[in-house]
JSON list of C-alpha atoms in Angstrom, two decimals:
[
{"chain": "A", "resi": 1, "resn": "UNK", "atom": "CA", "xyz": [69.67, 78.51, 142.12]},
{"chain": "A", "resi": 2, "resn": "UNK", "atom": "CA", "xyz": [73.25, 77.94, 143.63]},
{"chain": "A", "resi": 3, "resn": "UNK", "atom": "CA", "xyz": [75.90, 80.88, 143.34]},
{"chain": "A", "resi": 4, "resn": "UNK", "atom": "CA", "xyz": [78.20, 78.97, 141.71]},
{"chain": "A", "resi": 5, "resn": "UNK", "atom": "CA", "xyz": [75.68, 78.77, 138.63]},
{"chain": "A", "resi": 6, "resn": "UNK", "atom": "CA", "xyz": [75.20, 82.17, 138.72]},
{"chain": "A", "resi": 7, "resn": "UNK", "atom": "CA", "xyz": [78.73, 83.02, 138.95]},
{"chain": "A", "resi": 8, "resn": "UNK", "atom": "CA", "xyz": [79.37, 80.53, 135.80]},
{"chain": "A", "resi": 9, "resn": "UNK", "atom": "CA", "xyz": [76.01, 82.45, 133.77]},
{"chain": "A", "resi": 10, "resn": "UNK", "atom": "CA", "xyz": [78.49, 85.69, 135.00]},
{"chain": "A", "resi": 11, "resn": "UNK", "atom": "CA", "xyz": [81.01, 84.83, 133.59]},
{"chain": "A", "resi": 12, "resn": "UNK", "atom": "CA", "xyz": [79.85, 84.07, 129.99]},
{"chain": "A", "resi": 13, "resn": "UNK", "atom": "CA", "xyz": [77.85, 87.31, 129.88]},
{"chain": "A", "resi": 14, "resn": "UNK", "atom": "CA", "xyz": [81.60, 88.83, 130.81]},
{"chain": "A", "resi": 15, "resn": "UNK", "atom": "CA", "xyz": [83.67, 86.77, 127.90]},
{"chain": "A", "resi": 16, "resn": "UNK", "atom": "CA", "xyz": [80.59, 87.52, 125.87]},
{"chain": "A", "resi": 17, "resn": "UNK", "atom": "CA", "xyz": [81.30, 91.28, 126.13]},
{"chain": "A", "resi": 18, "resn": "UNK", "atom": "CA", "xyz": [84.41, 91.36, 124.28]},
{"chain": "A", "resi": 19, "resn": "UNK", "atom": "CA", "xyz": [86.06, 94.72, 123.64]},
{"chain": "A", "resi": 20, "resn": "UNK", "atom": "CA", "xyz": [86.46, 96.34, 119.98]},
{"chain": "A", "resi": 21, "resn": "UNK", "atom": "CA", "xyz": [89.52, 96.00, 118.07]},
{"chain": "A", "resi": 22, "resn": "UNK", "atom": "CA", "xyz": [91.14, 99.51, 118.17]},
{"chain": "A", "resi": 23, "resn": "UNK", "atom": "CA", "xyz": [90.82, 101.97, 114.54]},
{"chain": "A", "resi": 24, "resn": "UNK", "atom": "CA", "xyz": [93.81, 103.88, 114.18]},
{"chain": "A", "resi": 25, "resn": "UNK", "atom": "CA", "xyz": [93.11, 107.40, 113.81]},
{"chain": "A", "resi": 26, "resn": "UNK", "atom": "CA", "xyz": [95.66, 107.57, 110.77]},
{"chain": "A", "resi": 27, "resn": "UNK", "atom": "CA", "xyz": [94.79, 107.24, 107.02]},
{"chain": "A", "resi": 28, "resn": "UNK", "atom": "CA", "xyz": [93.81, 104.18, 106.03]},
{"chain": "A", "resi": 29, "resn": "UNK", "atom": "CA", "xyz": [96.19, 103.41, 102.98]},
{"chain": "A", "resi": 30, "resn": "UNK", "atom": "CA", "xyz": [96.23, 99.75, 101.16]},
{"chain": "A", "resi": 31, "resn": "UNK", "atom": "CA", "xyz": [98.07, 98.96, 98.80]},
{"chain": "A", "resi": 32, "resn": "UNK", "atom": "CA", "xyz": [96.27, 96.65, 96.22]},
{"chain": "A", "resi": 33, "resn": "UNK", "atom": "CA", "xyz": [97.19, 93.28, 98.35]},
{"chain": "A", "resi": 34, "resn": "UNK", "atom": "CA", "xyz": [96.43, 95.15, 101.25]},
{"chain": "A", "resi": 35, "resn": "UNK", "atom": "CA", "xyz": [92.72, 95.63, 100.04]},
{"chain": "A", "resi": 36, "resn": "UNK", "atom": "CA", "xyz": [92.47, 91.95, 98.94]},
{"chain": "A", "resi": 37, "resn": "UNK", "atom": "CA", "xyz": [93.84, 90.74, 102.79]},
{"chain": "A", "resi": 38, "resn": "UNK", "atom": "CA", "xyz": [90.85, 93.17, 103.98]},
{"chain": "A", "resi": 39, "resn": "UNK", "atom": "CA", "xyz": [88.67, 91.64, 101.96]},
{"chain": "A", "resi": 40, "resn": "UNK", "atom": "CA", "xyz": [89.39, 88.07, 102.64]},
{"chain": "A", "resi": 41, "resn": "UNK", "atom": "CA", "xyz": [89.13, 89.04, 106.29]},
{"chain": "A", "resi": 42, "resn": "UNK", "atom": "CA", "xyz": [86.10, 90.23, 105.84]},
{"chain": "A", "resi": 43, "resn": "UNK", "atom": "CA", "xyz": [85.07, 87.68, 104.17]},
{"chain": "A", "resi": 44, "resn": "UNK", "atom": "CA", "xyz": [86.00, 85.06, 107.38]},
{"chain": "A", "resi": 45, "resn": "UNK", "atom": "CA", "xyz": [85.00, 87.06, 109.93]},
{"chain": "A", "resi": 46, "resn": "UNK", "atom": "CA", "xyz": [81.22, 87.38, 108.18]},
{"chain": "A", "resi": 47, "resn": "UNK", "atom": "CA", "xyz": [81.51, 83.36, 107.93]},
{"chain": "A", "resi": 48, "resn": "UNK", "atom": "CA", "xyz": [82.26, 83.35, 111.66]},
{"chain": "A", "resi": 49, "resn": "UNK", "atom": "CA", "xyz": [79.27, 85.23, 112.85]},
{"chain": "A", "resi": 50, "resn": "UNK", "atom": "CA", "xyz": [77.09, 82.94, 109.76]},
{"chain": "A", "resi": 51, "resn": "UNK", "atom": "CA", "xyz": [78.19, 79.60, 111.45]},
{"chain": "A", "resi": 52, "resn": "UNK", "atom": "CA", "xyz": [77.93, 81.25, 115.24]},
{"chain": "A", "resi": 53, "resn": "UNK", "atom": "CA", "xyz": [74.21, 82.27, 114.06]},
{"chain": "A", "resi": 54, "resn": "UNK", "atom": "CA", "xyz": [73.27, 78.88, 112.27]},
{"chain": "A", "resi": 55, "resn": "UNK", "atom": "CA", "xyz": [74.86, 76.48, 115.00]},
{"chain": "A", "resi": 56, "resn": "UNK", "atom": "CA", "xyz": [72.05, 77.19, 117.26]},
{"chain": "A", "resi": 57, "resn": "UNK", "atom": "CA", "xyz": [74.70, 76.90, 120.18]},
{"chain": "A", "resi": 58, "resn": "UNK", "atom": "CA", "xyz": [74.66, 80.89, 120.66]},
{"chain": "A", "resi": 59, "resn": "UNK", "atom": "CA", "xyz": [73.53, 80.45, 124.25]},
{"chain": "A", "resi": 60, "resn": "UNK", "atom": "CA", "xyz": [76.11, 78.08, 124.54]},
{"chain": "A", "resi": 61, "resn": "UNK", "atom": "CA", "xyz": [79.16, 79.73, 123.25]},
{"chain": "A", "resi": 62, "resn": "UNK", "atom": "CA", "xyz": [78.15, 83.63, 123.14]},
{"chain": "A", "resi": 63, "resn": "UNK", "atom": "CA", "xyz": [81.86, 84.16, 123.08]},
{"chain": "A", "resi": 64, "resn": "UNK", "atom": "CA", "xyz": [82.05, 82.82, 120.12]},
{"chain": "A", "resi": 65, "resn": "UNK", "atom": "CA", "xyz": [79.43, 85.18, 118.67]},
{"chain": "A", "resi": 66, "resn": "UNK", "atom": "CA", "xyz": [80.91, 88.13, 120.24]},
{"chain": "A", "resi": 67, "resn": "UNK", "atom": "CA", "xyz": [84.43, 87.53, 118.47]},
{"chain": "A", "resi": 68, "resn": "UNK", "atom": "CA", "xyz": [82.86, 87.17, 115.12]},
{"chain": "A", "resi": 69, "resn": "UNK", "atom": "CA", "xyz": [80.44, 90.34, 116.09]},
{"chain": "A", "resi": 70, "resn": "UNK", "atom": "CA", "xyz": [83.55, 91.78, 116.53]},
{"chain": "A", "resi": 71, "resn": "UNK", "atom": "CA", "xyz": [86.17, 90.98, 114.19]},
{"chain": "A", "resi": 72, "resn": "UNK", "atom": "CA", "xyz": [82.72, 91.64, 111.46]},
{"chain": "A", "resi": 73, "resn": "UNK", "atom": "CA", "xyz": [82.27, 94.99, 112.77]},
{"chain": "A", "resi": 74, "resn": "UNK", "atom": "CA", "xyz": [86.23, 96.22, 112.75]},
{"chain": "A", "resi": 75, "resn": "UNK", "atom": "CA", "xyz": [86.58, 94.62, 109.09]},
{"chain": "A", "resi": 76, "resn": "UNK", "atom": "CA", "xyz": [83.68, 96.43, 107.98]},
{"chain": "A", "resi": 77, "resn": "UNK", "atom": "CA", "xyz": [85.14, 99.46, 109.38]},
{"chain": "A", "resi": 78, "resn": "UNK", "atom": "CA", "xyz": [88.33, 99.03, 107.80]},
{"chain": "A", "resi": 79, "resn": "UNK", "atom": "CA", "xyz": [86.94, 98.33, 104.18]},
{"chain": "A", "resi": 80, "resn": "UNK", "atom": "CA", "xyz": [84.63, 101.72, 104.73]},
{"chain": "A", "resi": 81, "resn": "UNK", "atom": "CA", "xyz": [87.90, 103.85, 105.36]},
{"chain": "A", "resi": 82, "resn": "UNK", "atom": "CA", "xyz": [90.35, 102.25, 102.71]},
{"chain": "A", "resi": 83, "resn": "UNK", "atom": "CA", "xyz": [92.32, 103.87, 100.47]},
{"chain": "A", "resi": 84, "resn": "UNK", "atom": "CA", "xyz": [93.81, 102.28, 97.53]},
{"chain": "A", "resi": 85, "resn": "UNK", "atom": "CA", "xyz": [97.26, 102.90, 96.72]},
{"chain": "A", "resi": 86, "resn": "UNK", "atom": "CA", "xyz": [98.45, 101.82, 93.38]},
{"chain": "A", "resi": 87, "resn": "UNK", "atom": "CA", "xyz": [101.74, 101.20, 93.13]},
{"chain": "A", "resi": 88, "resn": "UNK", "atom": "CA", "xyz": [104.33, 103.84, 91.51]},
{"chain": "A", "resi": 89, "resn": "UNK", "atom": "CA", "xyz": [106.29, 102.40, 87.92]},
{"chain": "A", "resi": 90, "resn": "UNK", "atom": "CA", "xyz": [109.20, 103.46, 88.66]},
{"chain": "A", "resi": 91, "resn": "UNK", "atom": "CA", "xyz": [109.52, 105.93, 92.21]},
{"chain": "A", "resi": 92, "resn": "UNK", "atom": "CA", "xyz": [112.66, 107.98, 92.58]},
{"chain": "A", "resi": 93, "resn": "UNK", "atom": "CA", "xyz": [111.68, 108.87, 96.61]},
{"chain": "A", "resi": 94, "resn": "UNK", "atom": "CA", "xyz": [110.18, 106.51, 98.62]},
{"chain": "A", "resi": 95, "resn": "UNK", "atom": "CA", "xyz": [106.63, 106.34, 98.76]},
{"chain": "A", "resi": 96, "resn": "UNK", "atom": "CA", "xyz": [103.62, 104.41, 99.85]},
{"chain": "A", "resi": 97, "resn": "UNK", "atom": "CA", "xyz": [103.82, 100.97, 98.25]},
{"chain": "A", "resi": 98, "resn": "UNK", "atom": "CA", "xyz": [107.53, 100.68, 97.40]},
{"chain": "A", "resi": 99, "resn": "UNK", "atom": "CA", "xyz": [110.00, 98.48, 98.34]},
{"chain": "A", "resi": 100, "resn": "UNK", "atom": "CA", "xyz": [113.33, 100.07, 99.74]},
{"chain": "A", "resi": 101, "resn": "UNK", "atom": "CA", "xyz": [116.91, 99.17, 100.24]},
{"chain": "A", "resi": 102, "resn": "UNK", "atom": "CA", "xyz": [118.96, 100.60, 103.00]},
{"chain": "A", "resi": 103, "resn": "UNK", "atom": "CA", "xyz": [122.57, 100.08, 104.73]},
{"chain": "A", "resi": 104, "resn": "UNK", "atom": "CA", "xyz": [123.10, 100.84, 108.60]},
{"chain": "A", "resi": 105, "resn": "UNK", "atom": "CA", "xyz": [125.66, 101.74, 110.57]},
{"chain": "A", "resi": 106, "resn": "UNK", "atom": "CA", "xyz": [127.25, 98.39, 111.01]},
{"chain": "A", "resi": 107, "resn": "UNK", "atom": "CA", "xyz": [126.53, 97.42, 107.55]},
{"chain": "A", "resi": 108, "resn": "UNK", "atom": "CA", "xyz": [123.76, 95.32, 107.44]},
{"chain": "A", "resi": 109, "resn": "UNK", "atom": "CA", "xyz": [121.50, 95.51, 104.76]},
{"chain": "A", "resi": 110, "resn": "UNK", "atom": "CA", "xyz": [117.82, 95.53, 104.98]},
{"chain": "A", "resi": 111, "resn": "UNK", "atom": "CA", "xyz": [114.64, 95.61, 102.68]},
{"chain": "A", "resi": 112, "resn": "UNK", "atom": "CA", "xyz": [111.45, 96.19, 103.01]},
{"chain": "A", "resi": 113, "resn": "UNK", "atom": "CA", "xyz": [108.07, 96.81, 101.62]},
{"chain": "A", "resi": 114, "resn": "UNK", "atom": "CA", "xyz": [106.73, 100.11, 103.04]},
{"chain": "A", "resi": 115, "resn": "UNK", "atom": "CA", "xyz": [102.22, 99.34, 103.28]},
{"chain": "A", "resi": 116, "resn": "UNK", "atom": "CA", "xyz": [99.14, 100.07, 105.36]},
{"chain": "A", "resi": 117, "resn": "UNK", "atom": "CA", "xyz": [98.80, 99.10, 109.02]},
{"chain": "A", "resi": 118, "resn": "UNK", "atom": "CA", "xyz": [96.81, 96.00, 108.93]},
{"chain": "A", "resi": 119, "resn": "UNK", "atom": "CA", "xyz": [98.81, 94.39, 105.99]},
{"chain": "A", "resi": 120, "resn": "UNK", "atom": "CA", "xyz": [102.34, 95.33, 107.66]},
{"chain": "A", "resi": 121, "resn": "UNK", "atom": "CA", "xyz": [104.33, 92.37, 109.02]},
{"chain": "A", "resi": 122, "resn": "UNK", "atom": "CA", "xyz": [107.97, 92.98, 109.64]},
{"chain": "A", "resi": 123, "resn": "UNK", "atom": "CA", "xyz": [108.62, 89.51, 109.69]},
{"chain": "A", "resi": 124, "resn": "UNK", "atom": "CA", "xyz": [107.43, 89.20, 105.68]},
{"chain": "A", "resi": 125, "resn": "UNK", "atom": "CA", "xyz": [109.68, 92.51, 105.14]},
{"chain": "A", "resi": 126, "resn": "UNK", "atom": "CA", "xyz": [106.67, 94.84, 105.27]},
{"chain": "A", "resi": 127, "resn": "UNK", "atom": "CA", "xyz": [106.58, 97.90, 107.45]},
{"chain": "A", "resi": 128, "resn": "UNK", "atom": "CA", "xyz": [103.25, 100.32, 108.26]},
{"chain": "A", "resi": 129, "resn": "UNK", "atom": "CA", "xyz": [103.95, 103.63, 106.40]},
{"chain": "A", "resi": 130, "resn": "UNK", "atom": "CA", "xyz": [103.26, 105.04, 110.86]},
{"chain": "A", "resi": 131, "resn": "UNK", "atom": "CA", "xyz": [106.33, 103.65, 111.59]},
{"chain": "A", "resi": 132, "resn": "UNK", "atom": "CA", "xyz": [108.94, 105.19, 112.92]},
{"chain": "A", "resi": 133, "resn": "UNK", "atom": "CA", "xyz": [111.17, 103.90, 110.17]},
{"chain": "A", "resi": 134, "resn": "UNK", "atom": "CA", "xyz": [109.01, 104.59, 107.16]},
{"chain": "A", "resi": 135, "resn": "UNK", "atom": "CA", "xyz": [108.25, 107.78, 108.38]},
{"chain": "A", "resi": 136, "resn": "UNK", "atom": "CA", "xyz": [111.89, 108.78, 108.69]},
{"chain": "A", "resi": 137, "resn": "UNK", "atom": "CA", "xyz": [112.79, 107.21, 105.19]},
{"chain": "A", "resi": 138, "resn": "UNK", "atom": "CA", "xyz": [109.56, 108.57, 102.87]},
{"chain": "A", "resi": 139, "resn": "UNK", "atom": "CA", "xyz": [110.14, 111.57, 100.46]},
{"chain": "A", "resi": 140, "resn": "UNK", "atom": "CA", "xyz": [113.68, 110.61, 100.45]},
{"chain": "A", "resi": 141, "resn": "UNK", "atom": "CA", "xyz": [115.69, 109.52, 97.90]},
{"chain": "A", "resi": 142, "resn": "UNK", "atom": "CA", "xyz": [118.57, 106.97, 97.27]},
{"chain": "A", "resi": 143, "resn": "UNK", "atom": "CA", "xyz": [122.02, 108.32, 98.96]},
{"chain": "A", "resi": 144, "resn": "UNK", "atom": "CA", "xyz": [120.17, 109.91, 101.89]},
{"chain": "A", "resi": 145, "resn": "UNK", "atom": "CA", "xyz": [120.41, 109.13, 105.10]},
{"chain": "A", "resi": 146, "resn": "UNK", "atom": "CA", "xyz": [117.99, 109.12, 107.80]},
{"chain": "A", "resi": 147, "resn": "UNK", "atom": "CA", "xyz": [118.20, 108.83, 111.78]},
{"chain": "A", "resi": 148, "resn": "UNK", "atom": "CA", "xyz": [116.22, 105.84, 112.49]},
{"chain": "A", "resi": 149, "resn": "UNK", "atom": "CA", "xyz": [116.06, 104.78, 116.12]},
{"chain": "A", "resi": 150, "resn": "UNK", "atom": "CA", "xyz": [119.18, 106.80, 117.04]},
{"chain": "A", "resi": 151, "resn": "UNK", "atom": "CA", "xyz": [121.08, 105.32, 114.01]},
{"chain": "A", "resi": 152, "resn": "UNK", "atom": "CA", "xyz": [121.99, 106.69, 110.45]},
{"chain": "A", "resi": 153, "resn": "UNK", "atom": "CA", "xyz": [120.75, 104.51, 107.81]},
{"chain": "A", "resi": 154, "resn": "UNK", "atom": "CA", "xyz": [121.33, 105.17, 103.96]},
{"chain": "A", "resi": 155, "resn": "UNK", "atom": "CA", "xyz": [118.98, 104.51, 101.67]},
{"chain": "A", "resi": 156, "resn": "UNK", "atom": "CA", "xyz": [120.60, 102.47, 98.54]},
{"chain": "A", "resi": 157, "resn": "UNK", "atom": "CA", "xyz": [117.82, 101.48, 96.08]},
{"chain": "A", "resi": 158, "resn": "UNK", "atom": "CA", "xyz": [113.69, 102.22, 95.59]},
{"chain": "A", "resi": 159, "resn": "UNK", "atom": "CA", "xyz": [112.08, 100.04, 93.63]}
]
């Protein structure tokens, strides 16, 4: 057997040993979308390690497996530890779930959604309720201001 075969077989067995996906240690909170992302997650990553099983090709591509192995195992976690959040009628401080208007410094207006950590996406307007910005804003209500990053911001509607 050469060394460079044995470095190849190596390096599978590495890739193949893929890392878990970090838990956070904090609460996990959904909100009722949040639970059905989970769930559809869930639902891919167990189709992932079906098709890596049934392909026959796990010698092959045992990275493969190990990502769906993976991804199965964190979603799984995930779904065990979630905590549905419905959301408030009408919420007079901000809370978990609701969707919030604020005003900074130079004027600019921003909303977002504040939700749990795996559903969050800043881009979308949603923000994890561990951020530093939804942690400054929640319990307060519209007219207050908060120091977010080193700036006031004023909170002008909760919906």
């Amino acid at each position: 057997m050469s060394v460079a075969f044995t470095r190849d077989e190596d390096h599978e067995a590495a890739a193949a040993n893929l890392p878990d996906r970090p838990l956070s240690p904090h609460p996990n909170l959904v909100t009722p979308e949040g639970l059905a992302q989970l769930e559809a997650a869930f639902a891919d990553a167990k189709a992932a390690y079906t098709a890596a099983q049934a392909s026959g090709l796990i010698h092959a591509d045992r990275t493969a497996m190990a990502r769906a192995t993976r991804d199965l195992r964190y979603y799984t976690a995930r779904l065990g530890s979630a905590q549905r959040i419905d959301p408030v009628a009408t919420a007079e401080r901000v809370v978990f779930g609701c969707t919030v208007t604020i005003v900074r410094e130079d004027g600019r207006e921003q909303t977002f959604r504040i939700v749990g950590e795996d559903e969050a996406d800043p881009n979308a307007g949603s923000v994890s309720y561990v951020s530093p910005l939804a942690r400054a804003l929640l319990g307060r209500e519209v007219g207050d201001e908060a120091q977010v990053a080193g700036a006031t911001v004023e909170i002008m509607s909760i919906a």
